[in-house]
């Protein structure tokens, strides 16, 4: 595990930042955007999550749980929802630190009639070396430490309720599978660009960065 002993007694979403689990920050952010009902998929050390949040009353929301008998992946867990939702569902990885406006994300999805919306964020990466382009043995161009920019998947989505009925029921898979499925069908997959602070807490250094940063600081963006 990339987080080592930090996740021996608690799953990664329960690691503390500013005295609260990562997942609690996400729930509070969504609650403040107007969301009141949450469903948490649990497997590894799921009892830690349930004991902390209970039914959500302490946070002023309603929380229920999907208990996975085996890890189903972010998308696979959606097939456990019963009954299947009749409205679009906002799906988020639980190990993210972000000030994303979930309400604006949902509004964007609905106003553009998307089947699936993926939150994306611009990521910059500077090559630490001078880059040389050649044509045979001739140098055609040289650029010192160029900066590349691209959009990255922020791990937050909105999925139309009808999409859930398309998903296989007994297989583990993540959100890229859903994207590929919808693209093959010719359905609408759209991108919502987020500008708010965002950090994927995937490594110990990311956790420390989140703990040292203010959630209102743009320094939360992850740079590899």
mmCIF file with all atom_site columns, C-alpha atoms in Angstrom:
data_model
loop_
_atom_site.group_PDB
_atom_site.id
_atom_site.type_symbol
_atom_site.label_atom_id
_atom_site.label_alt_id
_atom_site.label_comp_id
_atom_site.label_asym_id
_atom_site.label_entity_id
_atom_site.label_seq_id
_atom_site.pdbx_PDB_ins_code
_atom_site.Cartn_x
_atom_site.Cartn_y
_atom_site.Cartn_z
_atom_site.occupancy
_atom_site.B_iso_or_equiv
_atom_site.pdbx_formal_charge
_atom_site.auth_seq_id
_atom_site.auth_comp_id
_atom_site.auth_asym_id
_atom_site.auth_atom_id
_atom_site.pdbx_PDB_model_num
ATOM 1   C CA . UNK A 1 1   ? 0.000   0.000  0.000   1.00 0.00 ? 1   UNK A CA 1
ATOM 2   C CA . UNK A 1 2   ? 1.330   3.427  -0.924  1.00 0.00 ? 2   UNK A CA 1
ATOM 3   C CA . UNK A 1 3   ? 0.177   4.862  2.418   1.00 0.00 ? 3   UNK A CA 1
ATOM 4   C CA . UNK A 1 4   ? 1.894   2.076  4.386   1.00 0.00 ? 4   UNK A CA 1
ATOM 5   C CA . UNK A 1 5   ? 1.119   1.839  8.102   1.00 0.00 ? 5   UNK A CA 1
ATOM 6   C CA . UNK A 1 6   ? -1.162  4.873  7.909   1.00 0.00 ? 6   UNK A CA 1
ATOM 7   C CA . UNK A 1 7   ? -4.001  2.661  6.645   1.00 0.00 ? 7   UNK A CA 1
ATOM 8   C CA . UNK A 1 8   ? -3.446  -0.321 8.931   1.00 0.00 ? 8   UNK A CA 1
ATOM 9   C CA . UNK A 1 9   ? -6.197  0.654  11.340  1.00 0.00 ? 9   UNK A CA 1
ATOM 10  C CA . UNK A 1 10  ? -8.297  2.969  9.180   1.00 0.00 ? 10  UNK A CA 1
ATOM 11  C CA . UNK A 1 11  ? -9.061  3.166  5.446   1.00 0.00 ? 11  UNK A CA 1
ATOM 12  C CA . UNK A 1 12  ? -7.442  6.038  3.567   1.00 0.00 ? 12  UNK A CA 1
ATOM 13  C CA . UNK A 1 13  ? -10.607 8.228  3.478   1.00 0.00 ? 13  UNK A CA 1
ATOM 14  C CA . UNK A 1 14  ? -10.539 8.233  7.287   1.00 0.00 ? 14  UNK A CA 1
ATOM 15  C CA . UNK A 1 15  ? -7.063  9.743  7.595   1.00 0.00 ? 15  UNK A CA 1
ATOM 16  C CA . UNK A 1 16  ? -7.242  13.042 9.440   1.00 0.00 ? 16  UNK A CA 1
ATOM 17  C CA . UNK A 1 17  ? -6.771  16.519 8.020   1.00 0.00 ? 17  UNK A CA 1
ATOM 18  C CA . UNK A 1 18  ? -7.402  19.462 10.333  1.00 0.00 ? 18  UNK A CA 1
ATOM 19  C CA . UNK A 1 19  ? -8.826  17.046 12.881  1.00 0.00 ? 19  UNK A CA 1
ATOM 20  C CA . UNK A 1 20  ? -11.436 15.521 10.544  1.00 0.00 ? 20  UNK A CA 1
ATOM 21  C CA . UNK A 1 21  ? -11.316 12.506 8.197   1.00 0.00 ? 21  UNK A CA 1
ATOM 22  C CA . UNK A 1 22  ? -10.814 13.276 4.505   1.00 0.00 ? 22  UNK A CA 1
ATOM 23  C CA . UNK A 1 23  ? -14.265 11.837 3.810   1.00 0.00 ? 23  UNK A CA 1
ATOM 24  C CA . UNK A 1 24  ? -15.887 14.116 6.370   1.00 0.00 ? 24  UNK A CA 1
ATOM 25  C CA . UNK A 1 25  ? -14.474 17.180 4.622   1.00 0.00 ? 25  UNK A CA 1
ATOM 26  C CA . UNK A 1 26  ? -16.069 15.941 1.377   1.00 0.00 ? 26  UNK A CA 1
ATOM 27  C CA . UNK A 1 27  ? -19.436 15.327 3.004   1.00 0.00 ? 27  UNK A CA 1
ATOM 28  C CA . UNK A 1 28  ? -19.445 18.746 4.659   1.00 0.00 ? 28  UNK A CA 1
ATOM 29  C CA . UNK A 1 29  ? -18.545 20.394 1.366   1.00 0.00 ? 29  UNK A CA 1
ATOM 30  C CA . UNK A 1 30  ? -21.386 18.604 -0.427  1.00 0.00 ? 30  UNK A CA 1
ATOM 31  C CA . UNK A 1 31  ? -23.816 19.319 2.420   1.00 0.00 ? 31  UNK A CA 1
ATOM 32  C CA . UNK A 1 32  ? -22.994 23.012 2.184   1.00 0.00 ? 32  UNK A CA 1
ATOM 33  C CA . UNK A 1 33  ? -23.783 22.781 -1.550  1.00 0.00 ? 33  UNK A CA 1
ATOM 34  C CA . UNK A 1 34  ? -27.298 21.547 -0.717  1.00 0.00 ? 34  UNK A CA 1
ATOM 35  C CA . UNK A 1 35  ? -26.908 17.747 -0.669  1.00 0.00 ? 35  UNK A CA 1
ATOM 36  C CA . UNK A 1 36  ? -28.637 15.874 2.141   1.00 0.00 ? 36  UNK A CA 1
ATOM 37  C CA . UNK A 1 37  ? -28.439 12.151 1.260   1.00 0.00 ? 37  UNK A CA 1
ATOM 38  C CA . UNK A 1 38  ? -25.202 10.218 0.992   1.00 0.00 ? 38  UNK A CA 1
ATOM 39  C CA . UNK A 1 39  ? -24.398 6.582  0.250   1.00 0.00 ? 39  UNK A CA 1
ATOM 40  C CA . UNK A 1 40  ? -20.927 5.313  1.151   1.00 0.00 ? 40  UNK A CA 1
ATOM 41  C CA . UNK A 1 41  ? -19.526 2.111  -0.369  1.00 0.00 ? 41  UNK A CA 1
ATOM 42  C CA . UNK A 1 42  ? -17.446 0.292  2.243   1.00 0.00 ? 42  UNK A CA 1
ATOM 43  C CA . UNK A 1 43  ? -15.244 -2.782 2.193   1.00 0.00 ? 43  UNK A CA 1
ATOM 44  C CA . UNK A 1 44  ? -11.776 -2.592 3.780   1.00 0.00 ? 44  UNK A CA 1
ATOM 45  C CA . UNK A 1 45  ? -12.199 -1.579 7.447   1.00 0.00 ? 45  UNK A CA 1
ATOM 46  C CA . UNK A 1 46  ? -15.695 -0.387 6.600   1.00 0.00 ? 46  UNK A CA 1
ATOM 47  C CA . UNK A 1 47  ? -16.729 -0.636 10.242  1.00 0.00 ? 47  UNK A CA 1
ATOM 48  C CA . UNK A 1 48  ? -14.411 2.286  11.013  1.00 0.00 ? 48  UNK A CA 1
ATOM 49  C CA . UNK A 1 49  ? -16.364 4.451  8.566   1.00 0.00 ? 49  UNK A CA 1
ATOM 50  C CA . UNK A 1 50  ? -19.746 3.332  9.905   1.00 0.00 ? 50  UNK A CA 1
ATOM 51  C CA . UNK A 1 51  ? -18.774 3.854  13.531  1.00 0.00 ? 51  UNK A CA 1
ATOM 52  C CA . UNK A 1 52  ? -17.595 7.382  12.820  1.00 0.00 ? 52  UNK A CA 1
ATOM 53  C CA . UNK A 1 53  ? -20.462 8.644  10.666  1.00 0.00 ? 53  UNK A CA 1
ATOM 54  C CA . UNK A 1 54  ? -23.387 6.475  11.764  1.00 0.00 ? 54  UNK A CA 1
ATOM 55  C CA . UNK A 1 55  ? -26.580 7.622  10.068  1.00 0.00 ? 55  UNK A CA 1
ATOM 56  C CA . UNK A 1 56  ? -25.151 11.083 9.428   1.00 0.00 ? 56  UNK A CA 1
ATOM 57  C CA . UNK A 1 57  ? -27.312 12.909 11.977  1.00 0.00 ? 57  UNK A CA 1
ATOM 58  C CA . UNK A 1 58  ? -24.283 14.499 13.643  1.00 0.00 ? 58  UNK A CA 1
ATOM 59  C CA . UNK A 1 59  ? -23.548 16.254 10.351  1.00 0.00 ? 59  UNK A CA 1
ATOM 60  C CA . UNK A 1 60  ? -27.153 17.101 9.587   1.00 0.00 ? 60  UNK A CA 1
ATOM 61  C CA . UNK A 1 61  ? -27.407 14.632 6.678   1.00 0.00 ? 61  UNK A CA 1
ATOM 62  C CA . UNK A 1 62  ? -28.635 11.099 5.984   1.00 0.00 ? 62  UNK A CA 1
ATOM 63  C CA . UNK A 1 63  ? -25.995 8.428  5.381   1.00 0.00 ? 63  UNK A CA 1
ATOM 64  C CA . UNK A 1 64  ? -26.496 4.819  4.312   1.00 0.00 ? 64  UNK A CA 1
ATOM 65  C CA . UNK A 1 65  ? -23.935 2.203  3.313   1.00 0.00 ? 65  UNK A CA 1
ATOM 66  C CA . UNK A 1 66  ? -23.250 -0.200 0.464   1.00 0.00 ? 66  UNK A CA 1
ATOM 67  C CA . UNK A 1 67  ? -21.363 -3.144 1.920   1.00 0.00 ? 67  UNK A CA 1
ATOM 68  C CA . UNK A 1 68  ? -19.199 -4.757 -0.741  1.00 0.00 ? 68  UNK A CA 1
ATOM 69  C CA . UNK A 1 69  ? -18.503 -8.461 -0.293  1.00 0.00 ? 69  UNK A CA 1
ATOM 70  C CA . UNK A 1 70  ? -15.492 -7.888 -2.557  1.00 0.00 ? 70  UNK A CA 1
ATOM 71  C CA . UNK A 1 71  ? -13.971 -4.650 -3.906  1.00 0.00 ? 71  UNK A CA 1
ATOM 72  C CA . UNK A 1 72  ? -16.202 -3.648 -6.815  1.00 0.00 ? 72  UNK A CA 1
ATOM 73  C CA . UNK A 1 73  ? -14.450 -0.469 -7.865  1.00 0.00 ? 73  UNK A CA 1
ATOM 74  C CA . UNK A 1 74  ? -15.966 3.004  -7.952  1.00 0.00 ? 74  UNK A CA 1
ATOM 75  C CA . UNK A 1 75  ? -18.411 2.196  -10.759 1.00 0.00 ? 75  UNK A CA 1
ATOM 76  C CA . UNK A 1 76  ? -19.173 -1.396 -9.788  1.00 0.00 ? 76  UNK A CA 1
ATOM 77  C CA . UNK A 1 77  ? -20.443 -0.294 -6.390  1.00 0.00 ? 77  UNK A CA 1
ATOM 78  C CA . UNK A 1 78  ? -23.211 1.706  -8.083  1.00 0.00 ? 78  UNK A CA 1
ATOM 79  C CA . UNK A 1 79  ? -24.956 -1.532 -9.059  1.00 0.00 ? 79  UNK A CA 1
ATOM 80  C CA . UNK A 1 80  ? -25.618 -2.184 -5.365  1.00 0.00 ? 80  UNK A CA 1
ATOM 81  C CA . UNK A 1 81  ? -27.888 0.852  -5.108  1.00 0.00 ? 81  UNK A CA 1
ATOM 82  C CA . UNK A 1 82  ? -31.429 -0.344 -4.384  1.00 0.00 ? 82  UNK A CA 1
ATOM 83  C CA . UNK A 1 83  ? -33.704 0.944  -5.625  1.00 0.00 ? 83  UNK A CA 1
ATOM 84  C CA . UNK A 1 84  ? -31.856 2.380  -8.605  1.00 0.00 ? 84  UNK A CA 1
ATOM 85  C CA . UNK A 1 85  ? -31.946 6.185  -8.378  1.00 0.00 ? 85  UNK A CA 1
ATOM 86  C CA . UNK A 1 86  ? -34.296 8.081  -10.659 1.00 0.00 ? 86  UNK A CA 1
ATOM 87  C CA . UNK A 1 87  ? -32.191 11.264 -10.640 1.00 0.00 ? 87  UNK A CA 1
ATOM 88  C CA . UNK A 1 88  ? -28.545 11.883 -11.598 1.00 0.00 ? 88  UNK A CA 1
ATOM 89  C CA . UNK A 1 89  ? -26.012 10.667 -9.033  1.00 0.00 ? 89  UNK A CA 1
ATOM 90  C CA . UNK A 1 90  ? -22.892 12.546 -7.982  1.00 0.00 ? 90  UNK A CA 1
ATOM 91  C CA . UNK A 1 91  ? -20.033 10.092 -7.449  1.00 0.00 ? 91  UNK A CA 1
ATOM 92  C CA . UNK A 1 92  ? -16.747 10.967 -5.777  1.00 0.00 ? 92  UNK A CA 1
ATOM 93  C CA . UNK A 1 93  ? -13.629 9.125  -4.783  1.00 0.00 ? 93  UNK A CA 1
ATOM 94  C CA . UNK A 1 94  ? -13.421 9.297  -1.006  1.00 0.00 ? 94  UNK A CA 1
ATOM 95  C CA . UNK A 1 95  ? -9.721  10.179 -0.741  1.00 0.00 ? 95  UNK A CA 1
ATOM 96  C CA . UNK A 1 96  ? -9.875  13.646 -2.296  1.00 0.00 ? 96  UNK A CA 1
ATOM 97  C CA . UNK A 1 97  ? -9.378  17.003 -0.656  1.00 0.00 ? 97  UNK A CA 1
ATOM 98  C CA . UNK A 1 98  ? -11.134 19.716 -2.617  1.00 0.00 ? 98  UNK A CA 1
ATOM 99  C CA . UNK A 1 99  ? -13.294 22.812 -2.421  1.00 0.00 ? 99  UNK A CA 1
ATOM 100 C CA . UNK A 1 100 ? -15.245 21.809 -5.533  1.00 0.00 ? 100 UNK A CA 1
ATOM 101 C CA . UNK A 1 101 ? -18.814 23.147 -5.689  1.00 0.00 ? 101 UNK A CA 1
ATOM 102 C CA . UNK A 1 102 ? -20.865 19.954 -6.042  1.00 0.00 ? 102 UNK A CA 1
ATOM 103 C CA . UNK A 1 103 ? -24.040 21.926 -6.670  1.00 0.00 ? 103 UNK A CA 1
ATOM 104 C CA . UNK A 1 104 ? -22.543 23.760 -9.641  1.00 0.00 ? 104 UNK A CA 1
ATOM 105 C CA . UNK A 1 105 ? -21.245 20.453 -10.995 1.00 0.00 ? 105 UNK A CA 1
ATOM 106 C CA . UNK A 1 106 ? -24.733 18.925 -10.890 1.00 0.00 ? 106 UNK A CA 1
ATOM 107 C CA . UNK A 1 107 ? -26.287 22.034 -12.444 1.00 0.00 ? 107 UNK A CA 1
ATOM 108 C CA . UNK A 1 108 ? -23.746 21.875 -15.272 1.00 0.00 ? 108 UNK A CA 1
ATOM 109 C CA . UNK A 1 109 ? -24.515 18.207 -15.923 1.00 0.00 ? 109 UNK A CA 1
ATOM 110 C CA . UNK A 1 110 ? -28.269 18.786 -16.064 1.00 0.00 ? 110 UNK A CA 1
ATOM 111 C CA . UNK A 1 111 ? -28.092 21.949 -18.172 1.00 0.00 ? 111 UNK A CA 1
ATOM 112 C CA . UNK A 1 112 ? -25.944 20.171 -20.792 1.00 0.00 ? 112 UNK A CA 1
ATOM 113 C CA . UNK A 1 113 ? -28.034 16.960 -20.815 1.00 0.00 ? 113 UNK A CA 1
ATOM 114 C CA . UNK A 1 114 ? -25.014 14.784 -20.191 1.00 0.00 ? 114 UNK A CA 1
ATOM 115 C CA . UNK A 1 115 ? -25.142 11.038 -19.664 1.00 0.00 ? 115 UNK A CA 1
ATOM 116 C CA . UNK A 1 116 ? -21.906 11.298 -17.701 1.00 0.00 ? 116 UNK A CA 1
ATOM 117 C CA . UNK A 1 117 ? -19.962 14.338 -16.544 1.00 0.00 ? 117 UNK A CA 1
ATOM 118 C CA . UNK A 1 118 ? -16.369 14.095 -15.394 1.00 0.00 ? 118 UNK A CA 1
ATOM 119 C CA . UNK A 1 119 ? -14.804 16.829 -13.289 1.00 0.00 ? 119 UNK A CA 1
ATOM 120 C CA . UNK A 1 120 ? -11.383 17.663 -14.701 1.00 0.00 ? 120 UNK A CA 1
ATOM 121 C CA . UNK A 1 121 ? -8.607  19.987 -13.643 1.00 0.00 ? 121 UNK A CA 1
ATOM 122 C CA . UNK A 1 122 ? -5.734  21.516 -15.550 1.00 0.00 ? 122 UNK A CA 1
ATOM 123 C CA . UNK A 1 123 ? -2.392  20.038 -14.560 1.00 0.00 ? 123 UNK A CA 1
ATOM 124 C CA . UNK A 1 124 ? 0.983   21.528 -15.342 1.00 0.00 ? 124 UNK A CA 1
ATOM 125 C CA . UNK A 1 125 ? 4.184   19.537 -15.535 1.00 0.00 ? 125 UNK A CA 1
ATOM 126 C CA . UNK A 1 126 ? 7.604   21.001 -16.226 1.00 0.00 ? 126 UNK A CA 1
ATOM 127 C CA . UNK A 1 127 ? 10.157  18.765 -17.869 1.00 0.00 ? 127 UNK A CA 1
ATOM 128 C CA . UNK A 1 128 ? 13.326  19.061 -15.768 1.00 0.00 ? 128 UNK A CA 1
ATOM 129 C CA . UNK A 1 129 ? 15.476  18.768 -18.899 1.00 0.00 ? 129 UNK A CA 1
ATOM 130 C CA . UNK A 1 130 ? 15.955  20.589 -22.141 1.00 0.00 ? 130 UNK A CA 1
ATOM 131 C CA . UNK A 1 131 ? 13.920  18.838 -24.857 1.00 0.00 ? 131 UNK A CA 1
ATOM 132 C CA . UNK A 1 132 ? 15.546  18.218 -28.236 1.00 0.00 ? 132 UNK A CA 1
ATOM 133 C CA . UNK A 1 133 ? 13.672  17.374 -31.444 1.00 0.00 ? 133 UNK A CA 1
ATOM 134 C CA . UNK A 1 134 ? 15.672  15.807 -34.261 1.00 0.00 ? 134 UNK A CA 1
ATOM 135 C CA . UNK A 1 135 ? 15.296  15.084 -37.959 1.00 0.00 ? 135 UNK A CA 1
ATOM 136 C CA . UNK A 1 136 ? 17.787  12.324 -38.546 1.00 0.00 ? 136 UNK A CA 1
ATOM 137 C CA . UNK A 1 137 ? 20.973  13.637 -36.957 1.00 0.00 ? 137 UNK A CA 1
ATOM 138 C CA . UNK A 1 138 ? 19.962  17.266 -37.449 1.00 0.00 ? 138 UNK A CA 1
ATOM 139 C CA . UNK A 1 139 ? 18.544  19.130 -34.465 1.00 0.00 ? 139 UNK A CA 1
ATOM 140 C CA . UNK A 1 140 ? 15.280  20.672 -35.598 1.00 0.00 ? 140 UNK A CA 1
ATOM 141 C CA . UNK A 1 141 ? 14.346  22.385 -32.333 1.00 0.00 ? 141 UNK A CA 1
ATOM 142 C CA . UNK A 1 142 ? 15.433  22.785 -28.750 1.00 0.00 ? 142 UNK A CA 1
ATOM 143 C CA . UNK A 1 143 ? 13.346  23.977 -25.782 1.00 0.00 ? 143 UNK A CA 1
ATOM 144 C CA . UNK A 1 144 ? 14.696  24.423 -22.287 1.00 0.00 ? 144 UNK A CA 1
ATOM 145 C CA . UNK A 1 145 ? 12.552  22.764 -19.595 1.00 0.00 ? 145 UNK A CA 1
ATOM 146 C CA . UNK A 1 146 ? 9.207   23.115 -21.380 1.00 0.00 ? 146 UNK A CA 1
ATOM 147 C CA . UNK A 1 147 ? 5.906   23.178 -19.485 1.00 0.00 ? 147 UNK A CA 1
ATOM 148 C CA . UNK A 1 148 ? 3.148   20.780 -20.567 1.00 0.00 ? 148 UNK A CA 1
ATOM 149 C CA . UNK A 1 149 ? -0.513  21.332 -19.727 1.00 0.00 ? 149 UNK A CA 1
ATOM 150 C CA . UNK A 1 150 ? -3.347  18.830 -19.846 1.00 0.00 ? 150 UNK A CA 1
ATOM 151 C CA . UNK A 1 151 ? -6.656  18.063 -18.173 1.00 0.00 ? 151 UNK A CA 1
ATOM 152 C CA . UNK A 1 152 ? -6.630  15.306 -15.574 1.00 0.00 ? 152 UNK A CA 1
ATOM 153 C CA . UNK A 1 153 ? -9.500  13.295 -14.120 1.00 0.00 ? 153 UNK A CA 1
ATOM 154 C CA . UNK A 1 154 ? -10.390 14.790 -10.724 1.00 0.00 ? 154 UNK A CA 1
ATOM 155 C CA . UNK A 1 155 ? -12.200 11.651 -9.509  1.00 0.00 ? 155 UNK A CA 1
ATOM 156 C CA . UNK A 1 156 ? -15.622 13.334 -9.257  1.00 0.00 ? 156 UNK A CA 1
ATOM 157 C CA . UNK A 1 157 ? -18.500 12.510 -11.618 1.00 0.00 ? 157 UNK A CA 1
ATOM 158 C CA . UNK A 1 158 ? -22.194 12.893 -12.297 1.00 0.00 ? 158 UNK A CA 1
ATOM 159 C CA . UNK A 1 159 ? -23.915 9.864  -13.821 1.00 0.00 ? 159 UNK A CA 1
ATOM 160 C CA . UNK A 1 160 ? -27.417 9.836  -15.247 1.00 0.00 ? 160 UNK A CA 1
ATOM 161 C CA . UNK A 1 161 ? -29.581 7.296  -13.456 1.00 0.00 ? 161 UNK A CA 1
ATOM 162 C CA . UNK A 1 162 ? -30.257 5.372  -16.692 1.00 0.00 ? 162 UNK A CA 1
ATOM 163 C CA . UNK A 1 163 ? -26.541 4.647  -17.025 1.00 0.00 ? 163 UNK A CA 1
ATOM 164 C CA . UNK A 1 164 ? -26.549 2.547  -13.858 1.00 0.00 ? 164 UNK A CA 1
ATOM 165 C CA . UNK A 1 165 ? -28.918 0.055  -15.514 1.00 0.00 ? 165 UNK A CA 1
ATOM 166 C CA . UNK A 1 166 ? -26.313 -0.513 -18.253 1.00 0.00 ? 166 UNK A CA 1
ATOM 167 C CA . UNK A 1 167 ? -23.630 -1.695 -15.834 1.00 0.00 ? 167 UNK A CA 1
ATOM 168 C CA . UNK A 1 168 ? -22.726 -5.369 -15.303 1.00 0.00 ? 168 UNK A CA 1
ATOM 169 C CA . UNK A 1 169 ? -23.817 -6.563 -11.884 1.00 0.00 ? 169 UNK A CA 1
ATOM 170 C CA . UNK A 1 170 ? -21.130 -8.982 -10.758 1.00 0.00 ? 170 UNK A CA 1
ATOM 171 C CA . UNK A 1 171 ? -17.857 -7.496 -11.967 1.00 0.00 ? 171 UNK A CA 1
ATOM 172 C CA . UNK A 1 172 ? -15.430 -5.041 -10.385 1.00 0.00 ? 172 UNK A CA 1
ATOM 173 C CA . UNK A 1 173 ? -14.652 -2.010 -12.535 1.00 0.00 ? 173 UNK A CA 1
ATOM 174 C CA . UNK A 1 174 ? -13.872 1.664  -12.209 1.00 0.00 ? 174 UNK A CA 1
ATOM 175 C CA . UNK A 1 175 ? -15.133 4.795  -13.906 1.00 0.00 ? 175 UNK A CA 1
ATOM 176 C CA . UNK A 1 176 ? -12.994 4.509  -17.074 1.00 0.00 ? 176 UNK A CA 1
ATOM 177 C CA . UNK A 1 177 ? -15.095 1.445  -17.944 1.00 0.00 ? 177 UNK A CA 1
ATOM 178 C CA . UNK A 1 178 ? -18.263 3.560  -17.804 1.00 0.00 ? 178 UNK A CA 1
ATOM 179 C CA . UNK A 1 179 ? -16.643 6.226  -19.963 1.00 0.00 ? 179 UNK A CA 1
ATOM 180 C CA . UNK A 1 180 ? -15.624 3.653  -22.586 1.00 0.00 ? 180 UNK A CA 1
ATOM 181 C CA . UNK A 1 181 ? -19.086 2.059  -22.495 1.00 0.00 ? 181 UNK A CA 1
ATOM 182 C CA . UNK A 1 182 ? -20.854 5.354  -23.090 1.00 0.00 ? 182 UNK A CA 1
ATOM 183 C CA . UNK A 1 183 ? -18.448 6.448  -25.822 1.00 0.00 ? 183 UNK A CA 1
ATOM 184 C CA . UNK A 1 184 ? -19.027 3.144  -27.634 1.00 0.00 ? 184 UNK A CA 1
ATOM 185 C CA . UNK A 1 185 ? -22.782 3.769  -27.459 1.00 0.00 ? 185 UNK A CA 1
ATOM 186 C CA . UNK A 1 186 ? -22.416 7.313  -28.732 1.00 0.00 ? 186 UNK A CA 1
ATOM 187 C CA . UNK A 1 187 ? -23.770 8.767  -25.486 1.00 0.00 ? 187 UNK A CA 1
ATOM 188 C CA . UNK A 1 188 ? -22.841 12.174 -24.126 1.00 0.00 ? 188 UNK A CA 1
ATOM 189 C CA . UNK A 1 189 ? -19.737 12.353 -21.927 1.00 0.00 ? 189 UNK A CA 1
ATOM 190 C CA . UNK A 1 190 ? -18.786 15.885 -20.955 1.00 0.00 ? 190 UNK A CA 1
ATOM 191 C CA . UNK A 1 191 ? -16.076 17.607 -18.926 1.00 0.00 ? 191 UNK A CA 1
ATOM 192 C CA . UNK A 1 192 ? -16.621 20.079 -16.098 1.00 0.00 ? 192 UNK A CA 1
ATOM 193 C CA . UNK A 1 193 ? -13.484 22.086 -15.398 1.00 0.00 ? 193 UNK A CA 1
ATOM 194 C CA . UNK A 1 194 ? -12.865 22.775 -11.719 1.00 0.00 ? 194 UNK A CA 1
ATOM 195 C CA . UNK A 1 195 ? -10.710 25.664 -10.589 1.00 0.00 ? 195 UNK A CA 1
ATOM 196 C CA . UNK A 1 196 ? -11.068 25.103 -6.863  1.00 0.00 ? 196 UNK A CA 1
ATOM 197 C CA . UNK A 1 197 ? -8.207  23.680 -4.790  1.00 0.00 ? 197 UNK A CA 1
ATOM 198 C CA . UNK A 1 198 ? -7.894  19.925 -5.304  1.00 0.00 ? 198 UNK A CA 1
ATOM 199 C CA . UNK A 1 199 ? -5.589  17.159 -4.115  1.00 0.00 ? 199 UNK A CA 1
ATOM 200 C CA . UNK A 1 200 ? -5.632  13.399 -4.607  1.00 0.00 ? 200 UNK A CA 1
ATOM 201 C CA . UNK A 1 201 ? -4.259  11.979 -1.357  1.00 0.00 ? 201 UNK A CA 1
ATOM 202 C CA . UNK A 1 202 ? -2.485  9.004  -2.888  1.00 0.00 ? 202 UNK A CA 1
ATOM 203 C CA . UNK A 1 203 ? 0.918   9.188  -1.238  1.00 0.00 ? 203 UNK A CA 1
ATOM 204 C CA . UNK A 1 204 ? 2.232   10.137 2.206   1.00 0.00 ? 204 UNK A CA 1
ATOM 205 C CA . UNK A 1 205 ? 3.670   13.381 0.810   1.00 0.00 ? 205 UNK A CA 1
ATOM 206 C CA . UNK A 1 206 ? 0.201   14.331 -0.484  1.00 0.00 ? 206 UNK A CA 1
ATOM 207 C CA . UNK A 1 207 ? -1.310  13.725 2.942   1.00 0.00 ? 207 UNK A CA 1
ATOM 208 C CA . UNK A 1 208 ? 1.317   15.909 4.571   1.00 0.00 ? 208 UNK A CA 1
ATOM 209 C CA . UNK A 1 209 ? 0.760   18.630 1.963   1.00 0.00 ? 209 UNK A CA 1
ATOM 210 C CA . UNK A 1 210 ? -2.960  18.575 2.687   1.00 0.00 ? 210 UNK A CA 1
ATOM 211 C CA . UNK A 1 211 ? -2.366  18.735 6.428   1.00 0.00 ? 211 UNK A CA 1
ATOM 212 C CA . UNK A 1 212 ? -0.048  21.717 6.062   1.00 0.00 ? 212 UNK A CA 1
ATOM 213 C CA . UNK A 1 213 ? -2.243  23.630 3.615   1.00 0.00 ? 213 UNK A CA 1
ATOM 214 C CA . UNK A 1 214 ? -5.383  25.653 4.066   1.00 0.00 ? 214 UNK A CA 1
ATOM 215 C CA . UNK A 1 215 ? -8.355  24.242 2.115   1.00 0.00 ? 215 UNK A CA 1
ATOM 216 C CA . UNK A 1 216 ? -8.745  27.670 0.541   1.00 0.00 ? 216 UNK A CA 1
ATOM 217 C CA . UNK A 1 217 ? -5.192  27.611 -0.793  1.00 0.00 ? 217 UNK A CA 1
ATOM 218 C CA . UNK A 1 218 ? -4.386  26.840 -4.403  1.00 0.00 ? 218 UNK A CA 1
ATOM 219 C CA . UNK A 1 219 ? -1.293  25.029 -3.104  1.00 0.00 ? 219 UNK A CA 1
ATOM 220 C CA . UNK A 1 220 ? -3.444  21.954 -2.638  1.00 0.00 ? 220 UNK A CA 1
ATOM 221 C CA . UNK A 1 221 ? -3.099  21.021 -6.307  1.00 0.00 ? 221 UNK A CA 1
ATOM 222 C CA . UNK A 1 222 ? -1.003  17.891 -6.761  1.00 0.00 ? 222 UNK A CA 1
ATOM 223 C CA . UNK A 1 223 ? 2.216   18.168 -8.751  1.00 0.00 ? 223 UNK A CA 1
ATOM 224 C CA . UNK A 1 224 ? 4.176   15.000 -9.518  1.00 0.00 ? 224 UNK A CA 1
#
